[in-house]
């Protein structure tokens, strides 16, 4: 029996039992994603290669992840909301052959998160212009003040002193000028050395042309930055010749070049298929020059949105300001792919003289290699937190239920827990993402399970009480290795946790009920390779997370390096309808949205499982119940907070 230490008052020895998890449907064939990368030196060179690229017929990326599902029965009944107005799809697929579930108000209420940021009501999408100013972290976000579906996009605004306990503030920017009347879309903040703050954002004009606009605080001495002014000379950047009017958006945070000029990158595409980041330079943020060539471009990846570009220290334990250059530094280029609704990144080298970026591994280039998050996640953005010398990452997580359900519950979408980002100097190939340390302030009572033996084909209940809000640290060790296994093993995450192989899958079942009629497995899947080594995948299986038929449910995951001196470790943040899973110290991350119908409130439980066919695993866990963040409107009327604002 496992050894258990707990600060809670109740405990019991877990008992092993077999469960429906072991059912094994027919396997699908593996679908490896192939790609290639081409560094294109200039716009002219790009266009001259179009014919050659088309003739080479690279394997296409999925046109939309919503069209590929676990049952193959979902399809887009009409053009997704947002696409017609020149941004990525914001609506979910129409599940035309699925009967809507009879959700109750109690179920909807349970789905709302307790410590993830989300507005009081209505629709939210991309994070905008995050920054730290006079003791306050600022988060702006795409927001519809009128409805729980996308439209009338304004900038919502919230502040926090710790990135966890947020206060809602009045709207920061509204679409009220000809250059943004169809939407104040995504943008980024740049903090200048003299203390000024400049905000660049995309506006959709009265003719639906995407332009880049400048805004700045009305009063820099205001720690809450309540009022923002739009530059009278907007727009400051318009689509260059050869760029589609509706495919030119989301300016990055600026970085300073060795010549004293600032640079920004803007996402676009060429010939509808070549994802591209253009570079503009400026000395005053009101006048811009398009530089020759491009920062980078990758054929076959389609429109690049929400481009992010920042340095990471090879041997450092702190983040870097965007302007950091020199030896010991690599640069991360990230793009949100409009065609697939996935955030991809790559690590490479930035030439500050030519303003070109080159990936370390062309076969893992932007859009064809590593993902920022392998789950339900998009439009991520980082900023440098100068107060703690760290780079912080936000990401938007939208719903997987229907728009009708969103309208009924009155809200849609959340932001992930902010994550710190560092270069993984052990592998040299990955970033490490980890929840900011401040989230640990929400930890309440802890329960520890030591050396729990989970036999092959078994499930172990973990007695922690209600399991709706948790922070889980888990480490797994394979007890014995099976040499020369000849079992036919499917690559990647297979059909989910039911797809058995010699070494796995094994992990935890979150948001599950006692009978395991609803559950969400988070797991490792080590697989034998031809050279006798193990190749490991980190996965999340939503296929049985809910009995509701009108919810999109998928298997997510990606390959994860597990070095010779490492065990299999994960951290899982559970917060009602969102599960954020960090494998291998944050090398591979998966965000899941789940909408159970029975595993809610006091019925939510936590289990260990091992669905391997040949080995036992040993697990050690520390599990905290998590408090709520009590996100609320800013208490302007409270004297204590007035004094706090004045002091900062």
XYZ file of C-alpha atoms in Angstrom:
648
model
C 0.000 0.000 0.000
C 1.266 3.529 -0.617
C 2.684 5.678 2.098
C 0.648 8.835 2.577
C 1.299 12.052 4.413
C -1.493 14.570 4.612
C -2.374 17.776 6.342
C -6.027 16.974 5.763
C -7.836 15.032 8.452
C -8.986 12.021 6.453
C -7.120 9.370 4.521
C -7.338 5.797 3.369
C -5.273 3.245 1.537
C -6.029 3.283 -2.193
C -7.417 0.032 -3.561
C -6.738 -1.255 -7.042
C -9.623 -2.038 -9.347
C -10.197 -2.619 -13.030
C -12.280 -0.044 -14.887
C -13.784 0.761 -18.281
C -10.549 2.589 -19.070
C -9.221 -0.695 -20.397
C -11.605 -0.893 -23.347
C -9.583 -0.919 -26.520
C -11.261 0.206 -29.766
C -9.853 -0.344 -33.243
C -6.666 1.641 -33.708
C -6.400 4.431 -36.161
C -3.377 4.593 -38.391
C -0.797 7.111 -37.268
C -0.785 10.466 -39.021
C 2.660 12.006 -38.778
C 2.778 15.679 -39.731
C 5.466 16.431 -42.248
C 6.747 19.843 -43.227
C 9.676 21.797 -44.527
C 11.185 25.198 -43.979
C 12.606 27.695 -46.430
C 14.334 30.911 -45.443
C 13.406 33.561 -47.947
C 15.621 36.603 -48.109
C 13.284 39.153 -49.640
C 9.752 39.718 -50.770
C 10.812 39.579 -54.394
C 12.583 36.275 -53.857
C 9.518 34.940 -52.055
C 7.225 35.745 -54.933
C 9.622 34.303 -57.484
C 9.529 30.951 -55.679
C 5.748 30.639 -55.654
C 5.515 28.516 -58.798
C 8.281 26.209 -57.622
C 6.695 25.807 -54.199
C 3.317 24.959 -55.658
C 4.844 22.398 -58.015
C 6.645 20.696 -55.137
C 3.221 20.039 -53.554
C 4.177 19.940 -49.872
C 1.887 18.019 -47.571
C -0.835 20.500 -46.590
C -1.651 21.397 -43.052
C -5.199 20.768 -41.851
C -7.375 23.606 -43.039
C -9.082 23.832 -39.661
C -8.763 21.614 -36.594
C -12.511 21.793 -36.160
C -12.930 19.711 -39.296
C -10.950 16.783 -37.889
C -12.492 15.080 -34.885
C -12.414 11.882 -32.949
C -15.529 10.583 -34.660
C -15.172 12.319 -37.998
C -18.714 13.622 -37.740
C -18.235 17.335 -37.173
C -18.052 19.848 -39.975
C -18.327 23.551 -40.521
C -21.906 24.271 -41.509
C -21.095 27.862 -42.427
C -18.188 30.280 -42.461
C -16.898 30.640 -38.901
C -17.632 33.874 -37.075
C -14.750 36.318 -37.543
C -13.418 34.878 -40.787
C -15.661 37.099 -42.918
C -14.245 40.153 -41.156
C -10.621 39.213 -41.689
C -9.579 37.546 -38.460
C -9.265 33.933 -37.383
C -12.388 31.900 -36.762
C -13.877 32.731 -33.380
C -16.900 30.452 -33.451
C -17.015 26.732 -32.884
C -18.006 24.206 -35.553
C -21.659 23.464 -35.959
C -22.280 19.973 -34.618
C -25.217 19.556 -36.940
C -25.727 15.866 -36.210
C -25.508 16.222 -32.437
C -28.440 16.829 -30.134
C -27.932 19.732 -27.751
C -27.459 18.782 -24.116
C -29.959 19.963 -21.523
C -27.538 21.964 -19.407
C -28.767 23.288 -16.081
C -27.809 26.599 -14.515
C -25.927 24.671 -11.839
C -23.812 22.972 -14.526
C -23.074 26.294 -16.219
C -22.168 27.856 -12.880
C -19.724 25.032 -12.139
C -17.966 25.529 -15.495
C -16.842 29.046 -14.583
C -13.261 28.995 -13.335
C -12.176 30.039 -9.843
C -8.578 31.196 -10.311
C -8.139 31.704 -14.069
C -8.767 35.151 -15.478
C -12.017 35.693 -17.318
C -14.316 38.725 -17.602
C -17.425 39.073 -15.474
C -19.508 38.326 -18.554
C -19.490 38.227 -22.363
C -16.893 37.239 -24.944
C -13.083 37.444 -24.611
C -10.268 36.440 -26.948
C -6.602 37.423 -27.471
C -4.492 38.910 -24.651
C -3.254 42.401 -25.548
C -0.348 44.579 -24.497
C 0.577 43.013 -21.137
C 2.954 45.148 -19.079
C 4.127 46.033 -15.569
C 3.803 49.645 -14.411
C 4.184 51.232 -10.985
C 3.500 48.069 -9.003
C 0.656 46.779 -11.161
C 0.484 44.120 -13.826
C -1.800 45.162 -16.677
C -3.699 42.760 -18.903
C -5.679 44.050 -21.852
C -7.799 41.654 -23.871
C -10.096 41.438 -26.864
C -13.611 41.854 -25.549
C -17.208 42.139 -26.722
C -19.055 44.302 -24.171
C -22.423 43.382 -25.685
C -22.512 39.608 -26.080
C -20.976 36.224 -25.295
C -20.000 35.723 -28.938
C -17.290 37.480 -30.964
C -17.960 40.977 -32.329
C -17.696 44.721 -31.562
C -14.152 44.118 -30.365
C -12.899 46.580 -27.765
C -10.041 46.381 -25.274
C -10.960 45.090 -21.844
C -8.560 45.965 -19.027
C -7.611 44.360 -15.710
C -4.836 44.876 -13.154
C -3.170 42.762 -10.495
C -0.290 43.063 -8.074
C 0.530 39.352 -8.326
C -0.761 38.066 -11.719
C -3.425 36.000 -9.926
C -5.799 38.287 -8.017
C -7.196 40.536 -10.740
C -9.384 43.636 -10.677
C -11.579 44.604 -13.599
C -11.128 48.168 -14.864
C -13.146 50.250 -17.346
C -12.638 49.571 -21.048
C -9.284 50.833 -22.312
C -10.030 51.364 -26.011
C -13.229 51.279 -28.042
C -13.717 51.190 -31.828
C -14.729 54.811 -32.411
C -12.453 56.092 -35.230
C -12.484 55.391 -38.969
C -9.218 53.454 -38.630
C -10.586 51.031 -35.996
C -14.363 51.313 -36.316
C -14.625 47.619 -37.217
C -12.549 46.552 -34.240
C -9.634 47.434 -31.974
C -7.787 44.193 -32.528
C -4.663 42.637 -31.064
C -1.638 44.724 -30.072
C 1.510 44.948 -27.975
C 3.061 47.348 -25.486
C 6.612 48.675 -25.587
C 8.222 50.325 -22.554
C 10.748 52.966 -23.628
C 13.933 53.715 -21.655
C 12.594 57.135 -20.603
C 9.530 55.543 -18.989
C 7.025 56.206 -21.764
C 4.642 53.457 -22.866
C 3.585 53.026 -26.472
C 0.848 50.674 -27.562
C 0.559 49.459 -31.145
C -2.613 47.657 -32.161
C -4.400 46.538 -35.308
C -7.496 48.420 -36.334
C -10.031 47.317 -38.910
C -11.004 50.444 -40.868
C -14.365 51.500 -42.235
C -13.287 49.708 -45.428
C -12.158 46.599 -43.473
C -8.492 47.296 -44.174
C -6.147 46.122 -41.424
C -3.861 48.941 -40.283
C -1.529 49.438 -37.342
C -2.346 52.218 -34.885
C -0.549 53.968 -32.048
C -1.965 54.724 -28.591
C -0.406 55.870 -25.320
C -1.455 56.550 -21.712
C -3.058 59.914 -21.013
C -1.297 60.063 -17.650
C 1.876 58.075 -16.989
C 1.728 58.942 -13.303
C -1.501 56.939 -13.013
C -0.526 53.433 -11.896
C -3.820 52.062 -13.221
C -3.393 53.626 -16.699
C -7.117 54.240 -16.865
C -7.150 56.549 -19.890
C -5.595 55.917 -23.292
C -5.166 58.364 -26.157
C -5.098 57.416 -29.822
C -2.471 59.125 -31.949
C -4.121 61.786 -34.162
C -2.050 60.661 -37.156
C -3.287 57.069 -37.119
C -2.855 54.734 -38.879
C 0.927 54.659 -38.600
C 1.402 51.528 -40.765
C -0.763 50.394 -43.691
C -0.509 47.173 -45.720
C 2.524 47.345 -48.041
C 2.173 46.751 -51.752
C 1.475 43.094 -52.442
C -0.052 42.410 -49.017
C -3.755 41.620 -48.738
C -5.757 44.310 -46.950
C -7.315 41.766 -44.589
C -4.171 39.748 -43.869
C -1.898 42.201 -42.049
C -2.193 42.300 -38.267
C -0.982 41.986 -34.678
C 2.211 44.074 -34.243
C 4.819 42.738 -31.810
C 6.506 44.459 -28.924
C 9.297 46.596 -30.383
C 12.987 45.812 -29.978
C 15.943 48.169 -30.306
C 18.512 47.518 -33.013
C 22.233 48.308 -32.877
C 21.625 51.331 -35.110
C 19.409 52.975 -32.494
C 16.174 52.344 -34.409
C 13.267 50.332 -33.083
C 11.856 47.338 -34.945
C 8.445 45.702 -34.898
C 7.196 42.610 -36.718
C 3.721 42.218 -38.216
C 2.148 38.938 -39.327
C 0.943 38.349 -42.879
C 1.097 35.841 -45.723
C 2.115 35.631 -49.382
C 0.257 33.704 -52.067
C -2.228 32.564 -49.363
C 0.145 29.816 -48.186
C 3.451 31.397 -47.116
C 3.323 32.500 -43.482
C 5.473 35.592 -43.018
C 6.659 38.153 -40.493
C 7.517 41.572 -41.961
C 9.852 43.963 -40.139
C 9.342 47.724 -39.870
C 11.724 50.183 -38.249
C 11.022 53.491 -36.532
C 12.717 56.108 -34.399
C 9.583 57.810 -33.080
C 6.785 55.165 -33.316
C 4.767 57.399 -35.614
C 6.816 56.986 -38.822
C 7.786 53.531 -40.105
C 9.899 52.073 -42.877
C 9.428 48.546 -44.234
C 12.799 46.809 -44.234
C 13.989 44.768 -47.190
C 13.127 41.098 -47.092
C 11.328 39.470 -44.169
C 12.182 38.423 -40.647
C 11.203 34.888 -41.603
C 8.724 32.975 -43.782
C 7.632 29.352 -43.995
C 5.753 27.981 -47.038
C 2.654 25.915 -46.357
C 1.839 27.518 -43.007
C -0.709 30.105 -44.136
C -1.516 33.372 -42.418
C 0.595 34.216 -39.350
C -1.276 35.979 -36.555
C -0.076 37.218 -33.169
C 3.629 36.932 -34.032
C 5.871 37.039 -30.949
C 9.646 37.557 -31.095
C 11.911 37.634 -28.057
C 15.363 36.633 -26.747
C 16.182 33.827 -24.297
C 19.413 33.278 -22.384
C 21.101 29.948 -23.138
C 22.499 29.489 -19.641
C 20.310 31.856 -17.686
C 17.625 31.424 -15.075
C 15.967 34.788 -15.743
C 14.099 36.281 -18.647
C 15.415 38.952 -20.982
C 14.080 42.256 -22.192
C 13.106 42.262 -25.851
C 16.067 44.482 -26.733
C 18.693 42.083 -25.319
C 21.302 41.108 -27.918
C 24.745 39.534 -27.911
C 26.494 36.221 -27.172
C 24.734 33.544 -25.135
C 21.343 34.584 -26.488
C 18.970 32.856 -28.859
C 15.710 34.202 -30.221
C 12.268 32.614 -30.174
C 9.915 33.214 -33.086
C 6.302 32.252 -32.492
C 3.280 32.512 -34.769
C -0.400 31.686 -34.345
C -1.436 29.831 -37.497
C -4.796 31.046 -38.746
C -5.298 27.900 -40.849
C -4.934 25.438 -37.969
C -5.616 27.587 -34.882
C -2.372 26.393 -33.294
C 0.531 28.361 -31.787
C 3.933 27.195 -33.039
C 7.410 28.326 -32.030
C 11.004 27.677 -32.966
C 14.336 28.637 -31.443
C 17.005 30.169 -33.631
C 19.490 32.945 -34.340
C 18.671 36.565 -35.092
C 21.077 38.541 -37.296
C 20.733 42.085 -36.005
C 22.452 43.521 -39.090
C 20.269 41.906 -41.754
C 17.183 41.600 -39.527
C 16.772 37.954 -40.482
C 16.033 35.055 -38.164
C 17.176 31.476 -38.841
C 15.833 28.395 -37.023
C 18.301 26.065 -35.323
C 16.544 23.109 -36.933
C 14.816 23.844 -40.275
C 12.779 20.643 -39.919
C 11.285 22.068 -36.704
C 10.577 25.497 -38.169
C 7.693 27.759 -37.170
C 4.417 26.082 -38.081
C 5.824 22.623 -38.765
C 7.497 21.773 -35.470
C 7.037 22.516 -31.791
C 3.798 23.906 -30.405
C 3.544 26.396 -27.579
C 0.652 24.351 -26.229
C -0.705 21.108 -27.673
C -4.276 21.641 -26.502
C -7.025 24.253 -26.735
C -4.839 27.345 -26.870
C -4.204 30.274 -29.222
C -3.022 33.882 -29.717
C -0.344 33.739 -27.012
C 1.741 36.761 -26.112
C 4.742 37.325 -23.842
C 6.089 40.372 -22.025
C 9.184 41.089 -19.937
C 8.422 41.569 -16.248
C 11.116 44.015 -15.189
C 10.134 43.742 -11.524
C 11.215 40.085 -11.312
C 13.423 39.760 -14.403
C 11.287 37.140 -16.076
C 9.412 36.619 -19.323
C 5.710 35.945 -18.838
C 3.424 34.183 -21.313
C -0.348 34.557 -21.639
C -2.636 32.482 -23.858
C -6.287 32.545 -24.855
C -8.414 29.445 -24.251
C -11.810 29.409 -25.927
C -14.800 27.190 -25.349
C -15.506 23.815 -26.931
C -19.253 23.892 -26.416
C -21.775 25.591 -28.703
C -22.381 29.301 -29.199
C -25.951 28.724 -28.047
C -24.603 27.422 -24.744
C -22.240 30.398 -24.428
C -25.137 32.796 -24.959
C -27.165 30.981 -22.343
C -24.442 31.043 -19.700
C -23.480 34.614 -20.667
C -19.720 34.264 -21.051
C -17.077 32.633 -23.211
C -13.307 32.090 -22.988
C -10.580 32.383 -20.356
C -6.876 33.194 -20.151
C -4.344 30.614 -18.968
C -2.464 31.061 -15.727
C 0.494 33.291 -16.675
C 3.587 31.187 -17.362
C 7.271 31.956 -16.982
C 9.350 31.068 -20.039
C 12.981 29.925 -20.074
C 15.316 28.183 -22.519
C 15.725 24.471 -21.770
C 19.513 24.214 -21.638
C 19.338 20.466 -20.905
C 17.836 19.635 -24.286
C 18.812 22.767 -26.213
C 15.681 22.297 -28.316
C 12.706 23.349 -26.183
C 11.325 26.147 -24.088
C 10.263 25.506 -20.501
C 6.879 26.922 -19.516
C 5.861 26.944 -15.869
C 3.005 28.551 -13.924
C 4.157 31.775 -12.271
C 5.181 31.253 -8.684
C 2.390 33.513 -7.434
C -0.237 30.863 -8.175
C 1.186 28.917 -5.236
C -0.313 31.551 -2.925
C -3.668 29.869 -3.605
C -2.548 26.510 -2.222
C -4.506 25.302 0.781
C -4.241 21.884 2.445
C -1.839 19.397 0.856
C -1.971 15.615 0.567
C 1.119 13.522 -0.195
C 1.157 10.025 -1.663
C 4.526 8.243 -1.746
C 5.615 5.246 -3.809
C 2.163 4.181 -4.936
C 2.530 1.023 -7.041
C 0.078 1.169 -9.923
C -0.111 -2.243 -11.533
C -0.536 -2.724 -15.260
C -4.186 -2.416 -16.191
C -5.328 -0.823 -12.939
C -6.852 2.368 -11.544
C -6.110 3.746 -8.062
C -8.489 6.185 -6.329
C -6.814 9.021 -4.438
C -8.755 10.140 -1.393
C -8.420 13.936 -1.407
C -12.077 14.896 -1.218
C -13.527 17.205 -3.861
C -11.183 17.544 -6.826
C -12.480 20.609 -8.668
C -9.628 23.046 -7.861
C -6.220 21.376 -7.602
C -2.487 21.841 -8.088
C -0.947 18.396 -8.679
C 2.744 17.484 -8.754
C 3.267 13.881 -9.849
C 6.321 11.769 -10.643
C 6.229 8.297 -12.171
C 8.883 5.616 -12.425
C 8.662 2.502 -14.600
C 9.494 -0.426 -12.310
C 11.014 -2.722 -14.934
C 12.004 -2.478 -18.580
C 10.744 -5.041 -21.063
C 13.498 -5.795 -23.543
C 12.909 -6.489 -27.208
C 9.171 -5.941 -27.075
C 7.599 -6.829 -30.403
C 4.139 -5.487 -29.611
C 2.600 -3.457 -32.408
C 2.552 0.072 -31.006
C 0.813 3.096 -32.466
C 2.876 6.271 -32.524
C 1.879 9.547 -30.828
C -1.082 9.621 -28.413
C -3.011 6.958 -30.292
C -6.739 6.775 -29.661
C -6.293 8.109 -26.162
C -5.829 6.516 -22.763
C -7.590 3.307 -23.837
C -4.904 2.576 -26.450
C -2.604 0.162 -24.599
C 1.062 -0.553 -25.229
C 3.916 -2.151 -23.300
C 4.860 0.904 -21.224
C 1.706 2.930 -21.051
C -0.254 5.044 -20.981
C -0.019 5.971 -17.289
C -0.876 9.122 -15.383
C -3.791 10.748 -13.590
C -7.542 10.898 -14.201
C -8.863 14.362 -13.352
C -12.436 15.651 -13.154
C -13.711 12.073 -12.919
C -16.713 10.655 -11.119
C -16.636 7.595 -8.847
C -17.887 5.248 -11.556
C -15.456 6.637 -14.167
C -18.341 7.419 -16.493
C -16.680 10.810 -17.034
C -12.940 11.371 -16.803
C -10.036 13.255 -18.374
C -6.744 11.305 -18.455
C -3.457 13.241 -18.408
C -0.710 10.767 -19.185
C 2.670 9.690 -20.502
C 2.925 7.206 -23.340
C 6.449 5.738 -23.783
C 6.862 3.741 -26.984
C 9.534 1.357 -28.202
C 11.612 2.525 -31.148
C 13.566 0.522 -33.695
C 16.872 1.241 -31.943
C 15.619 -0.115 -28.609
C 15.101 3.256 -26.923
C 11.879 4.778 -25.650
C 10.134 7.697 -27.351
C 7.660 9.396 -25.040
C 4.471 11.359 -25.682
C 2.650 13.551 -23.177
C -1.100 13.529 -23.778
C -4.563 14.607 -22.640
C -7.648 12.633 -23.600
C -10.961 14.519 -23.597
C -13.008 11.860 -25.392
C -14.811 10.779 -22.213
C -14.644 14.084 -20.351
C -18.356 14.743 -20.807
C -21.538 12.877 -21.667
C -22.791 15.943 -23.525
C -22.841 15.165 -27.266
C -22.578 18.791 -28.426
C -19.093 19.357 -26.998
C -15.927 18.962 -29.061
C -13.755 16.287 -27.426
C -10.292 15.330 -28.705
C -7.032 13.632 -27.863
C -4.213 16.162 -27.610
C -0.489 15.713 -27.101
C 3.042 15.822 -28.388
C 6.445 14.236 -28.103
C 8.365 15.040 -24.927
C 12.091 14.500 -24.259
C 12.749 12.414 -21.142
C 16.490 12.316 -20.445
C 18.343 9.328 -19.008
C 18.568 10.820 -15.500
C 14.908 11.872 -15.389
C 11.670 10.236 -14.301
C 8.303 11.044 -15.835
C 7.004 14.141 -14.070
C 3.984 16.342 -14.584
C 2.228 19.266 -12.993
C -1.510 19.636 -13.499
C -3.625 22.673 -12.625
C -7.303 21.799 -12.375
C -9.816 24.645 -12.265
C -13.339 23.455 -13.030
C -13.632 23.418 -16.845
C -9.947 24.027 -17.600
C -6.997 21.678 -17.054
C -3.456 22.929 -17.695
C -0.869 20.127 -17.845
C 2.900 20.622 -17.807
C 5.068 17.627 -18.706
C 8.788 17.318 -18.069
C 9.167 20.604 -16.243
C 7.190 22.389 -18.942
C 8.796 21.023 -22.105
C 5.383 19.962 -23.403
C 2.201 21.709 -22.256
C -1.458 20.871 -22.918
C -4.541 22.950 -22.103
C -7.904 21.169 -22.033
C -11.510 22.384 -21.757
C -13.893 19.868 -20.232
C -17.604 20.113 -19.480
C -18.673 17.107 -17.390
C -22.316 16.559 -16.603
C -21.817 14.403 -13.489
C -18.198 14.827 -12.315
C -18.946 18.276 -10.909
C -19.080 19.900 -7.492
C -18.618 17.267 -4.763
C -18.683 14.415 -7.287
C -15.369 15.407 -8.906
C -12.628 12.889 -8.057
C -8.954 12.164 -8.790
C -7.369 8.800 -9.723
C -4.068 7.294 -10.799
C -4.116 4.866 -13.693
C -1.757 2.589 -15.572
C -3.038 1.121 -18.805
C 0.285 -0.424 -19.801
C 0.138 -4.035 -20.879
C 3.534 -5.055 -19.564
C 4.874 -2.966 -16.647
C 3.959 -1.520 -13.284
C 4.696 2.106 -12.436
C 5.429 3.734 -9.107
C 3.959 7.170 -8.417
C 4.669 9.906 -5.900
C 2.321 12.890 -5.717
C 1.766 16.089 -3.778
C -1.688 17.564 -4.264
C -2.965 20.904 -3.055
C -6.536 22.080 -2.911
C -6.600 25.540 -4.504
C -8.367 28.627 -3.228
C -10.302 30.974 -5.491
C -8.683 34.180 -6.770
C -11.838 36.237 -6.116
C -11.486 38.324 -9.270
C -13.725 41.382 -9.024
C -14.175 44.995 -10.106
C -11.593 47.443 -8.840
C -12.780 48.859 -5.487
C -12.340 52.538 -6.282
C -14.533 53.469 -3.355
C -12.439 51.654 -0.739
C -9.976 53.864 1.121
C -7.428 51.067 1.471
C -7.125 50.687 -2.280
C -7.043 54.403 -2.854
C -4.036 54.536 -0.558
C -2.455 51.566 -2.352
C -2.803 53.247 -5.728
C -1.413 56.502 -4.368
C 1.615 54.726 -2.870
C 2.507 53.063 -6.157
